[in-house]
Tab-separated table of C-alpha atoms in Angstrom:
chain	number	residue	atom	x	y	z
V	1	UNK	CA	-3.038	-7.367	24.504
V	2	UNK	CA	-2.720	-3.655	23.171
V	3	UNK	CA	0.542	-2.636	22.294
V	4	UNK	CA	2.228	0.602	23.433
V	5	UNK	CA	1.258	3.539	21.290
V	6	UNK	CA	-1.808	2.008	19.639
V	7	UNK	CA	-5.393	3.118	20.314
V	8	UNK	CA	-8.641	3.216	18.304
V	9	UNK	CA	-8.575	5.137	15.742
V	10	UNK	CA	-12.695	6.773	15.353
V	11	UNK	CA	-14.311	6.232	12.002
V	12	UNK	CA	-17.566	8.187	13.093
V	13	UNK	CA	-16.967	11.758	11.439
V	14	UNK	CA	-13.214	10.975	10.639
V	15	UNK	CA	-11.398	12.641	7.775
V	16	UNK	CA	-9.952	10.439	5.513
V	17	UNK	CA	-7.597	10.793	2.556
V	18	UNK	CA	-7.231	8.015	-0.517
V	19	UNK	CA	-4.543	7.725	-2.466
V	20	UNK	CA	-3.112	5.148	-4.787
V	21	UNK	CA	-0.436	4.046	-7.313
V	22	UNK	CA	-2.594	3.312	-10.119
V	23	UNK	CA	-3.426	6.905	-11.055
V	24	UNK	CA	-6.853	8.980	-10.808
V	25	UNK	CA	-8.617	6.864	-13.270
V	26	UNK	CA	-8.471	4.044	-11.759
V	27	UNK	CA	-11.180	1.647	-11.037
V	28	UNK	CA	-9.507	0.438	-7.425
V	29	UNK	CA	-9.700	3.845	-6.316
V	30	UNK	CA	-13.442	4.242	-7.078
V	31	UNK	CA	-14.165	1.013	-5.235
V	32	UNK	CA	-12.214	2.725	-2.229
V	33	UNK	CA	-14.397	6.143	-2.546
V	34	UNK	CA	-17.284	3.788	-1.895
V	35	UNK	CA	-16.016	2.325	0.833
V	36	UNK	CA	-14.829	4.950	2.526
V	37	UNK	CA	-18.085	7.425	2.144
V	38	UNK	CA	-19.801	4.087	3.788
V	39	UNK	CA	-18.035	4.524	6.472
V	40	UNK	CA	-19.488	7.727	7.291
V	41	UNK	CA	-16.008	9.864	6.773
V	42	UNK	CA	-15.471	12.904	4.916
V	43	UNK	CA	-13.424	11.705	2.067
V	44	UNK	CA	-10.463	13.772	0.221
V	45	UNK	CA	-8.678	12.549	-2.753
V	46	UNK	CA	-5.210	13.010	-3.899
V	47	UNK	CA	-3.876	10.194	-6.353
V	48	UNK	CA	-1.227	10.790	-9.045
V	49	UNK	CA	-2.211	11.998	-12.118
V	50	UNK	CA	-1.087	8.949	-14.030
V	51	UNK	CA	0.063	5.698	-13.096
V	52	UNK	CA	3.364	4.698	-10.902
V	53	UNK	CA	2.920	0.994	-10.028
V	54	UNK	CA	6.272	0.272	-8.545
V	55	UNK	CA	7.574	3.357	-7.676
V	56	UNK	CA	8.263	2.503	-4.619
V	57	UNK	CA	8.301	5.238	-1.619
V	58	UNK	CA	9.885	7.499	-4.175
V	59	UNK	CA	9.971	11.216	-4.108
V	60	UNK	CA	10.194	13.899	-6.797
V	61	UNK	CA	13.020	15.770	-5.739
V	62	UNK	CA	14.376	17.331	-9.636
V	63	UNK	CA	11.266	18.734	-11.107
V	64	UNK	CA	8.747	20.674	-9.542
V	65	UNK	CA	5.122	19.198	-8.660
V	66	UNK	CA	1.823	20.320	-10.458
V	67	UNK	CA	-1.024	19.463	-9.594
V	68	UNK	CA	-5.431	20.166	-10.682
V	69	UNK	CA	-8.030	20.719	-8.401
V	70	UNK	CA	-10.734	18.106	-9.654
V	71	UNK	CA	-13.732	19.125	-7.552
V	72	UNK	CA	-13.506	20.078	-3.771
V	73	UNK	CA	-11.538	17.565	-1.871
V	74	UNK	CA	-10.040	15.956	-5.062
V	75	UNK	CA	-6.665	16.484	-6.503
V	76	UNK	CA	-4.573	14.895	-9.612
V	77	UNK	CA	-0.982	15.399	-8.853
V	78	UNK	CA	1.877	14.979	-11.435
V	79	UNK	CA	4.079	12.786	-8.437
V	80	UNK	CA	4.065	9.756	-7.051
V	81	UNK	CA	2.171	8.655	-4.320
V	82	UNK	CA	4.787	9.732	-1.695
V	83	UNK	CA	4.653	13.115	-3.276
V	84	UNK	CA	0.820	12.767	-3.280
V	85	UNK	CA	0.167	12.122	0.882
V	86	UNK	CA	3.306	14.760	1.529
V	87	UNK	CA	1.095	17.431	-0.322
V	88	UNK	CA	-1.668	16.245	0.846
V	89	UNK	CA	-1.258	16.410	4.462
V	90	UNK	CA	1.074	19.531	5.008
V	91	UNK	CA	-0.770	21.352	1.985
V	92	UNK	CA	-4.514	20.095	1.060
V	93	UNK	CA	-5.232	19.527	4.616
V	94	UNK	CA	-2.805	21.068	7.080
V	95	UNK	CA	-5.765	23.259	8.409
V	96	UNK	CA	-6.922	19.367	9.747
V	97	UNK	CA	-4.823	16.362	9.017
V	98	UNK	CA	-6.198	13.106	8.270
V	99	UNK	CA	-7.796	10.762	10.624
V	100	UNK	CA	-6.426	7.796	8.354
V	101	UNK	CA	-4.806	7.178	5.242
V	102	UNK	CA	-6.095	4.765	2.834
V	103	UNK	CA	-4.044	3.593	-0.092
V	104	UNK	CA	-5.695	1.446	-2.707
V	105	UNK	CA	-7.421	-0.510	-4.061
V	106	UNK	CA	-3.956	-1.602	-6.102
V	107	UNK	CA	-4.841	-3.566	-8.871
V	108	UNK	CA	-2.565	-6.585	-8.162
V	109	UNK	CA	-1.235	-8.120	-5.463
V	110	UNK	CA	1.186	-6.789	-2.527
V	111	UNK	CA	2.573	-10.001	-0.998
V	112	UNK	CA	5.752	-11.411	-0.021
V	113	UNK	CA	8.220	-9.014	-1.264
V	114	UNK	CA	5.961	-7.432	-3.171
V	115	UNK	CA	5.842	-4.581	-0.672
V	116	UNK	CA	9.235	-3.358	-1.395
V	117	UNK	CA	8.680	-2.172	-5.036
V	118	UNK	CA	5.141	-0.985	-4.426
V	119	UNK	CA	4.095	2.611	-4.690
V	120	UNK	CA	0.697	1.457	-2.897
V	121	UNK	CA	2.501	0.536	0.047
V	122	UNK	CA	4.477	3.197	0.090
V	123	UNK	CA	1.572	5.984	0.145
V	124	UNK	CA	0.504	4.209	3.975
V	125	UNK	CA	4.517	4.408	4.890
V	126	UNK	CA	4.849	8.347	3.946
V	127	UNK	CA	1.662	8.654	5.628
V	128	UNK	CA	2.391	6.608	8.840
V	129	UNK	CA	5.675	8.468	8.562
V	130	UNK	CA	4.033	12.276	9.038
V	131	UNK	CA	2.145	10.336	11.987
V	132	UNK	CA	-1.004	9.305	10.433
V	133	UNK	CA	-2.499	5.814	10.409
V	134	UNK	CA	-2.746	4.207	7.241
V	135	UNK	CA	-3.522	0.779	5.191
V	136	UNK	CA	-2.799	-0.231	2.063
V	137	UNK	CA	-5.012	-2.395	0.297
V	138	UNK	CA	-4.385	-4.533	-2.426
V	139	UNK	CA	-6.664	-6.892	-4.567
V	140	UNK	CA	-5.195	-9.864	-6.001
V	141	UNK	CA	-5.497	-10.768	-9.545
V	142	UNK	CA	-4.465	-13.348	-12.159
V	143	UNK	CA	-3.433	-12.797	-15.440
V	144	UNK	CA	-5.681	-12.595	-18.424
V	145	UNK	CA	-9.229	-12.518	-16.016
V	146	UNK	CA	-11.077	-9.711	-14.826
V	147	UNK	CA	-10.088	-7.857	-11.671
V	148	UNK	CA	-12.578	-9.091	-8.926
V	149	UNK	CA	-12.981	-5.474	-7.147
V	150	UNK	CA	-16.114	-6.853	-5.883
V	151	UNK	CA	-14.298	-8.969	-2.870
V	152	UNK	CA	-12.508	-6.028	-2.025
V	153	UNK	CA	-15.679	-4.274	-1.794
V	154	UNK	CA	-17.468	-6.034	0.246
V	155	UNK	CA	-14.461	-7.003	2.734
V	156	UNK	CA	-12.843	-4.061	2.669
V	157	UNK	CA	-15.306	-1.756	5.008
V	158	UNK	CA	-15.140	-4.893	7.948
V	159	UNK	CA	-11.026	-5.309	7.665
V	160	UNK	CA	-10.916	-1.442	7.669
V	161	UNK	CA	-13.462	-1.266	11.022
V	162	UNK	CA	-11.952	-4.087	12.953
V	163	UNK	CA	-8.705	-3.080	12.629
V	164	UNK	CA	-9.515	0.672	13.526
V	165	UNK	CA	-11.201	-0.392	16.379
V	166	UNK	CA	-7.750	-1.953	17.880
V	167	UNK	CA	-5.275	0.359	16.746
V	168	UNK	CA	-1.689	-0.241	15.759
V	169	UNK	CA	1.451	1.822	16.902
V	170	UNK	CA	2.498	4.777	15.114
V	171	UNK	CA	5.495	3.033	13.670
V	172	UNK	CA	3.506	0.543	11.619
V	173	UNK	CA	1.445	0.891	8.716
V	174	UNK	CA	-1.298	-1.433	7.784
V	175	UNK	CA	-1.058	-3.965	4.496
V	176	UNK	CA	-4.109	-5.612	3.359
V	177	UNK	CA	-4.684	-8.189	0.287
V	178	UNK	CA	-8.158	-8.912	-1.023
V	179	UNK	CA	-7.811	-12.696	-2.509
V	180	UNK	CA	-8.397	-13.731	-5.875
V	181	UNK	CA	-11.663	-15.352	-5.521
V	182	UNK	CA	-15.390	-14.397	-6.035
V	183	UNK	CA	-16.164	-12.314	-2.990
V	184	UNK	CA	-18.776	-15.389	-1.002
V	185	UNK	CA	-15.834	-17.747	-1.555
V	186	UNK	CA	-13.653	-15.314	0.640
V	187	UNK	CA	-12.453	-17.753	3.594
V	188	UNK	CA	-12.131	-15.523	6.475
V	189	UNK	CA	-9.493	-12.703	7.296
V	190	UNK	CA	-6.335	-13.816	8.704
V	191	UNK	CA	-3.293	-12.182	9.979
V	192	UNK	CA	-0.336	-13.090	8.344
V	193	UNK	CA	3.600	-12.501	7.844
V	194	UNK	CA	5.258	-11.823	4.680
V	195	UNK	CA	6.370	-14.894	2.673
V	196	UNK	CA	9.511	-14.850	-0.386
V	197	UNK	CA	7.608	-13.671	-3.453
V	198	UNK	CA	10.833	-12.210	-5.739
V	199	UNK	CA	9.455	-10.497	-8.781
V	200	UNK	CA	12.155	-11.732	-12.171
V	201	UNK	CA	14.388	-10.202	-13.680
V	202	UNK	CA	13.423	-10.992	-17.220
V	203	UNK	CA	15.299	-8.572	-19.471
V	204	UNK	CA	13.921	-7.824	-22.824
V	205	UNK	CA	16.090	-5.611	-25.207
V	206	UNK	CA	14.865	-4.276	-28.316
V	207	UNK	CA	16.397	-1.973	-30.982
V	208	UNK	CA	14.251	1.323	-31.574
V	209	UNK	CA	13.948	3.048	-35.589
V	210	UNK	CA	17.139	5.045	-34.971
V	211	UNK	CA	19.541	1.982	-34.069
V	212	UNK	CA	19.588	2.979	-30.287
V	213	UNK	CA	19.144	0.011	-28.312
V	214	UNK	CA	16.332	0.063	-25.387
V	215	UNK	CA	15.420	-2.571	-22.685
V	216	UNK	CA	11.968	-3.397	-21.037
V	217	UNK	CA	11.634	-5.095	-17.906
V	218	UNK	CA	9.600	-7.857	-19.393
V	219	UNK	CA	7.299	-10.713	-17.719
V	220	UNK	CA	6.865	-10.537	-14.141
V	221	UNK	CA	7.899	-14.111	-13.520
V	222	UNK	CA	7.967	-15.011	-9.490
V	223	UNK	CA	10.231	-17.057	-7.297
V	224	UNK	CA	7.143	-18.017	-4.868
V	225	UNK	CA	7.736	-19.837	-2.194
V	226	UNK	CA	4.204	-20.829	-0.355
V	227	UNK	CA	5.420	-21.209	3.148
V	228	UNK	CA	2.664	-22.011	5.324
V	229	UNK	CA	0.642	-19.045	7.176
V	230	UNK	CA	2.397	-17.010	4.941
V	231	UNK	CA	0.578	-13.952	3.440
V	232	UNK	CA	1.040	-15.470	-0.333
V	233	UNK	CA	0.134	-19.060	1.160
V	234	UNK	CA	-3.221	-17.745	2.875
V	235	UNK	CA	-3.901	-15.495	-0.041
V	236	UNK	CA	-3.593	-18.829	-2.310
V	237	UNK	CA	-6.218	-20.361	0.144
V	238	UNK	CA	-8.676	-17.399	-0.841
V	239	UNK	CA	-7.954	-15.336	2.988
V	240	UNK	CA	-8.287	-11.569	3.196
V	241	UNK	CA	-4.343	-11.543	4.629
V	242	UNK	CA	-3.835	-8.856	6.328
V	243	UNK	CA	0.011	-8.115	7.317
V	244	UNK	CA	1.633	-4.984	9.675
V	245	UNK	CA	4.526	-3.683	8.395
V	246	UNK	CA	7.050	-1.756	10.040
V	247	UNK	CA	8.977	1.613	9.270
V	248	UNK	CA	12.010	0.851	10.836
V	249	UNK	CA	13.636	-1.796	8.396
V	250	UNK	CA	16.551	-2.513	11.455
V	251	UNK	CA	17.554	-6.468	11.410
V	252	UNK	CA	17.752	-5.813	15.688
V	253	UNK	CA	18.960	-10.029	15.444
V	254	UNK	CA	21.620	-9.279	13.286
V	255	UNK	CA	22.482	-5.513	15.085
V	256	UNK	CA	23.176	-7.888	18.528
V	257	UNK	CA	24.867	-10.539	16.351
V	258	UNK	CA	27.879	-7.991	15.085
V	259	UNK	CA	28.003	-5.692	18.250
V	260	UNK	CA	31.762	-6.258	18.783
V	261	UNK	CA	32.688	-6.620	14.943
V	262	UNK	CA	33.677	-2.649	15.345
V	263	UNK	CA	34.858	-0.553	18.046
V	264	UNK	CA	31.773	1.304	18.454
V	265	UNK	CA	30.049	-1.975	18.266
V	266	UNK	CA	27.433	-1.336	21.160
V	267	UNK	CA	24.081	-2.040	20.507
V	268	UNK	CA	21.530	1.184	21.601
Protein backbone atom coordinates (compact mmCIF):
# COMPACT_ATOMS: atom_id res chain seq x y z
CA UNK A 1 0.00 0.00 0.00
CA UNK A 2 1.47 3.60 -0.75
CA UNK A 3 0.35 6.17 1.40
CA UNK A 4 -1.02 9.55 0.26
CA UNK A 5 1.73 12.02 -0.46
CA UNK A 6 4.62 9.55 -0.71
CA UNK A 7 6.45 8.71 -3.94
CA UNK A 8 10.00 7.63 -4.86
CA UNK A 9 12.27 9.78 -4.18
CA UNK A 10 15.35 9.33 -7.37
CA UNK A 11 18.84 8.70 -6.13
CA UNK A 12 20.30 8.67 -9.80
CA UNK A 13 21.82 12.33 -10.11
CA UNK A 14 20.04 13.56 -6.85
CA UNK A 15 21.44 16.36 -4.74
CA UNK A 16 21.95 15.54 -1.41
CA UNK A 17 22.89 17.48 1.72
CA UNK A 18 24.58 15.80 5.13
CA UNK A 19 24.42 17.16 8.16
CA UNK A 20 24.92 16.02 11.70
CA UNK A 21 25.08 16.77 15.47
CA UNK A 22 28.44 15.62 16.12
CA UNK A 23 30.28 18.50 14.45
CA UNK A 24 32.52 18.65 11.12
CA UNK A 25 35.14 16.43 12.47
CA UNK A 26 33.41 13.79 12.99
CA UNK A 27 34.08 10.32 11.95
CA UNK A 28 30.06 9.41 11.41
CA UNK A 29 29.88 12.07 9.01
CA UNK A 30 32.81 10.79 6.88
CA UNK A 31 31.27 7.33 6.83
CA UNK A 32 28.04 9.19 5.46
CA UNK A 33 30.19 11.18 2.63
CA UNK A 34 31.04 7.67 1.50
CA UNK A 35 27.90 6.51 1.36
CA UNK A 36 26.31 9.04 -0.14
CA UNK A 37 28.99 9.72 -3.17
CA UNK A 38 28.19 5.73 -3.69
CA UNK A 39 25.11 6.46 -4.38
CA UNK A 40 25.89 8.40 -7.32
CA UNK A 41 24.55 11.98 -5.78
CA UNK A 42 26.18 15.19 -5.76
CA UNK A 43 26.95 15.62 -2.16
CA UNK A 44 26.94 19.13 -0.12
CA UNK A 45 27.96 19.44 3.40
CA UNK A 46 26.83 21.67 6.10
CA UNK A 47 27.45 20.30 9.77
CA UNK A 48 28.04 22.54 12.81
CA UNK A 49 31.23 23.67 13.46
CA UNK A 50 31.52 21.90 16.78
CA UNK A 51 29.55 19.46 18.49
CA UNK A 52 25.68 19.76 19.76
CA UNK A 53 24.64 16.19 20.70
CA UNK A 54 21.34 16.87 22.30
CA UNK A 55 20.39 20.00 21.15
CA UNK A 56 17.45 19.04 20.16
CA UNK A 57 15.56 20.88 17.08
CA UNK A 58 16.97 24.04 18.57
CA UNK A 59 17.49 27.28 16.82
CA UNK A 60 19.90 30.19 17.32
CA UNK A 61 17.68 32.94 17.61
CA UNK A 62 20.15 35.62 20.10
CA UNK A 63 23.41 35.64 18.32
CA UNK A 64 24.05 35.86 14.84
CA UNK A 65 25.31 32.72 12.68
CA UNK A 66 28.90 32.46 11.12
CA UNK A 67 29.81 30.23 9.17
CA UNK A 68 33.44 28.97 6.67
CA UNK A 69 33.34 27.82 3.36
CA UNK A 70 35.51 24.51 3.61
CA UNK A 71 35.86 23.61 -0.06
CA UNK A 72 32.95 23.87 -2.65
CA UNK A 73 29.86 22.28 -1.34
CA UNK A 74 31.16 22.16 2.31
CA UNK A 75 30.32 24.46 5.09
CA UNK A 76 31.20 24.62 9.06
CA UNK A 77 28.52 26.61 10.67
CA UNK A 78 28.72 28.04 14.27
CA UNK A 79 24.69 26.65 14.91
CA UNK A 80 23.11 23.77 15.50
CA UNK A 81 21.95 21.44 13.15
CA UNK A 82 18.51 23.13 12.74
CA UNK A 83 20.39 26.28 12.01
CA UNK A 84 22.65 24.18 9.71
CA UNK A 85 19.70 22.57 7.09
CA UNK A 86 17.74 26.21 7.47
CA UNK A 87 20.97 27.82 5.90
CA UNK A 88 21.54 25.28 3.98
CA UNK A 89 18.51 24.97 1.99
CA UNK A 90 17.20 28.67 1.68
CA UNK A 91 20.97 29.92 1.46
CA UNK A 92 23.75 27.24 0.21
CA UNK A 93 21.32 25.78 -2.13
CA UNK A 94 18.20 27.81 -2.79
CA UNK A 95 19.33 28.08 -6.53
CA UNK A 96 18.33 23.93 -6.24
CA UNK A 97 17.12 22.45 -3.03
CA UNK A 98 17.99 19.12 -1.92
CA UNK A 99 16.73 15.92 -3.26
CA UNK A 100 17.16 14.40 0.40
CA UNK A 101 18.50 15.19 3.60
CA UNK A 102 20.74 12.92 5.37
CA UNK A 103 21.58 13.39 9.01
CA UNK A 104 24.25 11.23 10.54
CA UNK A 105 26.02 8.97 11.17
CA UNK A 106 25.32 10.02 15.15
CA UNK A 107 27.68 8.40 17.18
CA UNK A 108 25.24 6.73 19.64
CA UNK A 109 22.08 5.54 19.59
CA UNK A 110 18.55 7.30 18.75
CA UNK A 111 15.98 4.91 20.23
CA UNK A 112 13.06 5.00 22.35
CA UNK A 113 12.93 8.46 23.55
CA UNK A 114 16.05 9.11 22.50
CA UNK A 115 14.66 11.07 19.57
CA UNK A 116 13.37 13.85 21.61
CA UNK A 117 16.74 15.26 22.89
CA UNK A 118 18.61 14.52 19.69
CA UNK A 119 20.05 17.19 17.47
CA UNK A 120 20.52 14.27 14.75
CA UNK A 121 16.99 13.80 14.57
CA UNK A 122 16.20 17.02 14.56
CA UNK A 123 18.39 18.06 11.34
CA UNK A 124 15.76 15.34 9.18
CA UNK A 125 12.65 17.23 11.11
CA UNK A 126 13.85 20.96 10.03
CA UNK A 127 14.52 19.43 6.83
CA UNK A 128 11.24 17.43 6.33
CA UNK A 129 9.78 20.63 7.72
CA UNK A 130 11.05 23.07 4.58
CA UNK A 131 9.57 19.98 2.51
CA UNK A 132 12.51 17.88 1.91
CA UNK A 133 12.85 14.17 2.61
CA UNK A 134 15.19 13.23 5.13
CA UNK A 135 16.68 10.26 7.49
CA UNK A 136 18.50 10.29 10.31
CA UNK A 137 20.85 7.69 10.98
CA UNK A 138 22.23 6.62 14.04
CA UNK A 139 24.88 3.90 14.98
CA UNK A 140 24.60 2.27 18.20
CA UNK A 141 27.39 1.98 20.57
CA UNK A 142 28.36 0.70 24.03
CA UNK A 143 30.38 2.25 26.41
CA UNK A 144 34.09 1.90 26.67
CA UNK A 145 34.38 -0.13 22.90
CA UNK A 146 35.05 1.22 19.67
CA UNK A 147 32.31 2.72 17.53
CA UNK A 148 31.48 0.00 14.85
CA UNK A 149 30.95 2.62 11.81
CA UNK A 150 31.63 -0.27 9.69
CA UNK A 151 27.83 -1.79 10.04
CA UNK A 152 26.59 1.45 9.29
CA UNK A 153 28.63 1.43 6.28
CA UNK A 154 27.83 -1.29 4.74
CA UNK A 155 23.91 -1.16 5.62
CA UNK A 156 23.47 2.15 5.31
CA UNK A 157 23.54 2.57 1.23
CA UNK A 158 20.62 -0.59 1.05
CA UNK A 159 18.28 1.04 4.05
CA UNK A 160 18.86 4.43 2.29
CA UNK A 161 17.83 2.79 -1.45
CA UNK A 162 14.93 0.71 -0.31
CA UNK A 163 13.39 3.17 1.50
CA UNK A 164 13.81 5.87 -1.34
CA UNK A 165 12.44 3.65 -3.64
CA UNK A 166 8.92 3.65 -1.59
CA UNK A 167 8.69 7.02 -0.41
CA UNK A 168 7.18 8.36 2.77
CA UNK A 169 4.74 11.41 3.12
CA UNK A 170 5.99 14.78 3.48
CA UNK A 171 5.00 14.93 7.10
CA UNK A 172 7.38 12.21 8.23
CA UNK A 173 10.95 12.06 8.50
CA UNK A 174 12.94 8.93 8.40
CA UNK A 175 14.93 7.44 11.73
CA UNK A 176 17.38 4.79 11.24
CA UNK A 177 19.68 2.84 13.94
CA UNK A 178 22.69 0.82 12.84
CA UNK A 179 22.99 -2.03 15.75
CA UNK A 180 25.79 -2.60 17.89
CA UNK A 181 27.22 -5.60 16.35
CA UNK A 182 30.04 -6.43 13.81
CA UNK A 183 28.49 -5.53 10.50
CA UNK A 184 28.01 -9.77 9.07
CA UNK A 185 26.26 -10.33 12.41
CA UNK A 186 23.64 -7.60 11.34
CA UNK A 187 20.21 -9.67 11.48
CA UNK A 188 18.15 -8.10 8.89
CA UNK A 189 16.39 -4.57 8.76
CA UNK A 190 13.19 -4.31 10.46
CA UNK A 191 10.63 -1.69 10.88
CA UNK A 192 9.96 -0.80 14.19
CA UNK A 193 8.06 1.65 16.74
CA UNK A 194 9.63 3.58 19.39
CA UNK A 195 10.00 1.80 22.77
CA UNK A 196 10.48 3.86 26.61
CA UNK A 197 14.22 4.53 26.68
CA UNK A 198 14.29 7.72 29.44
CA UNK A 199 17.78 9.10 29.58
CA UNK A 200 18.57 9.90 33.94
CA UNK A 201 18.64 12.54 35.57
CA UNK A 202 21.85 12.04 37.45
CA UNK A 203 22.87 15.41 38.87
CA UNK A 204 26.44 16.01 39.66
CA UNK A 205 27.35 19.37 41.44
CA UNK A 206 30.73 20.50 41.90
CA UNK A 207 32.26 23.69 43.40
CA UNK A 208 34.58 25.64 40.82
CA UNK A 209 38.17 27.70 42.23
CA UNK A 210 36.10 30.82 42.96
CA UNK A 211 33.42 29.13 45.41
CA UNK A 212 30.62 29.34 42.69
CA UNK A 213 28.86 26.22 42.62
CA UNK A 214 28.30 24.42 39.02
CA UNK A 215 26.30 21.23 38.05
CA UNK A 216 26.98 18.60 35.23
CA UNK A 217 24.46 16.42 33.93
CA UNK A 218 26.38 13.34 34.83
CA UNK A 219 25.99 9.49 33.69
CA UNK A 220 23.50 8.80 31.17
CA UNK A 221 21.79 6.09 33.15
CA UNK A 222 18.47 4.62 31.19
CA UNK A 223 15.05 3.52 32.29
CA UNK A 224 14.87 0.81 29.29
CA UNK A 225 12.12 -0.96 28.92
CA UNK A 226 12.67 -3.81 26.01
CA UNK A 227 9.14 -4.19 24.86
CA UNK A 228 8.99 -6.57 22.16
CA UNK A 229 9.27 -5.28 18.34
CA UNK A 230 10.29 -2.30 19.85
CA UNK A 231 13.07 -0.24 18.14
CA UNK A 232 15.47 -0.66 21.43
CA UNK A 233 14.25 -4.46 21.65
CA UNK A 234 15.18 -5.20 17.84
CA UNK A 235 18.23 -3.05 18.10
CA UNK A 236 19.25 -5.39 21.24
CA UNK A 237 18.67 -8.38 18.80
CA UNK A 238 21.43 -6.80 16.41
CA UNK A 239 18.36 -5.36 13.59
CA UNK A 240 19.04 -2.30 11.47
CA UNK A 241 15.54 -0.68 13.13
CA UNK A 242 14.36 1.58 11.16
CA UNK A 243 11.39 3.85 12.68
CA UNK A 244 9.10 6.90 10.82
CA UNK A 245 8.56 9.61 12.83
CA UNK A 246 6.08 12.17 12.55
CA UNK A 247 6.07 16.12 12.66
CA UNK A 248 2.89 16.61 14.02
CA UNK A 249 3.35 15.52 17.79
CA UNK A 250 -0.91 15.72 18.16
CA UNK A 251 -2.15 12.78 20.70
CA UNK A 252 -5.49 12.67 17.93
CA UNK A 253 -6.74 9.64 20.85
CA UNK A 254 -6.55 11.92 23.51
CA UNK A 255 -7.83 15.26 21.19
CA UNK A 256 -11.33 12.92 20.69
CA UNK A 257 -11.11 11.81 24.34
CA UNK A 258 -11.52 15.65 25.83
CA UNK A 259 -13.67 17.13 22.92
CA UNK A 260 -16.46 18.31 25.28
CA UNK A 261 -14.09 19.12 28.36
CA UNK A 262 -14.34 22.95 26.87
CA UNK A 263 -16.80 24.83 25.01
CA UNK A 264 -14.93 24.92 21.90
CA UNK A 265 -14.30 21.30 22.46
CA UNK A 266 -14.85 20.11 18.73
CA UNK A 267 -12.43 18.05 17.31
CA UNK A 268 -11.19 19.44 13.48
Amino acid sequence: MRLSGSQPIPLKNARILLTNDDGILSPGLKVLESVAQGLGAEVWVVAPETEHSGAGHSLTLHQPLRWRQIAERRFAVEGTPTDCVLLAINKFMAEARPTLVLSGINRGANLGDDVTYSGTVAGAMEATLLGVPAIALSQVLRAQEPVKWRTAEVHAPEVIAALCSRGWPGDVLMSVNFPNVPAPAVAGTVLAPQGHHKVGDNLVERIDPRGRPYIWIGQLHADTQLVEGSDMERSDAGWVTVTPLTVNLTHRDTLEHLAGVFDAGSVA
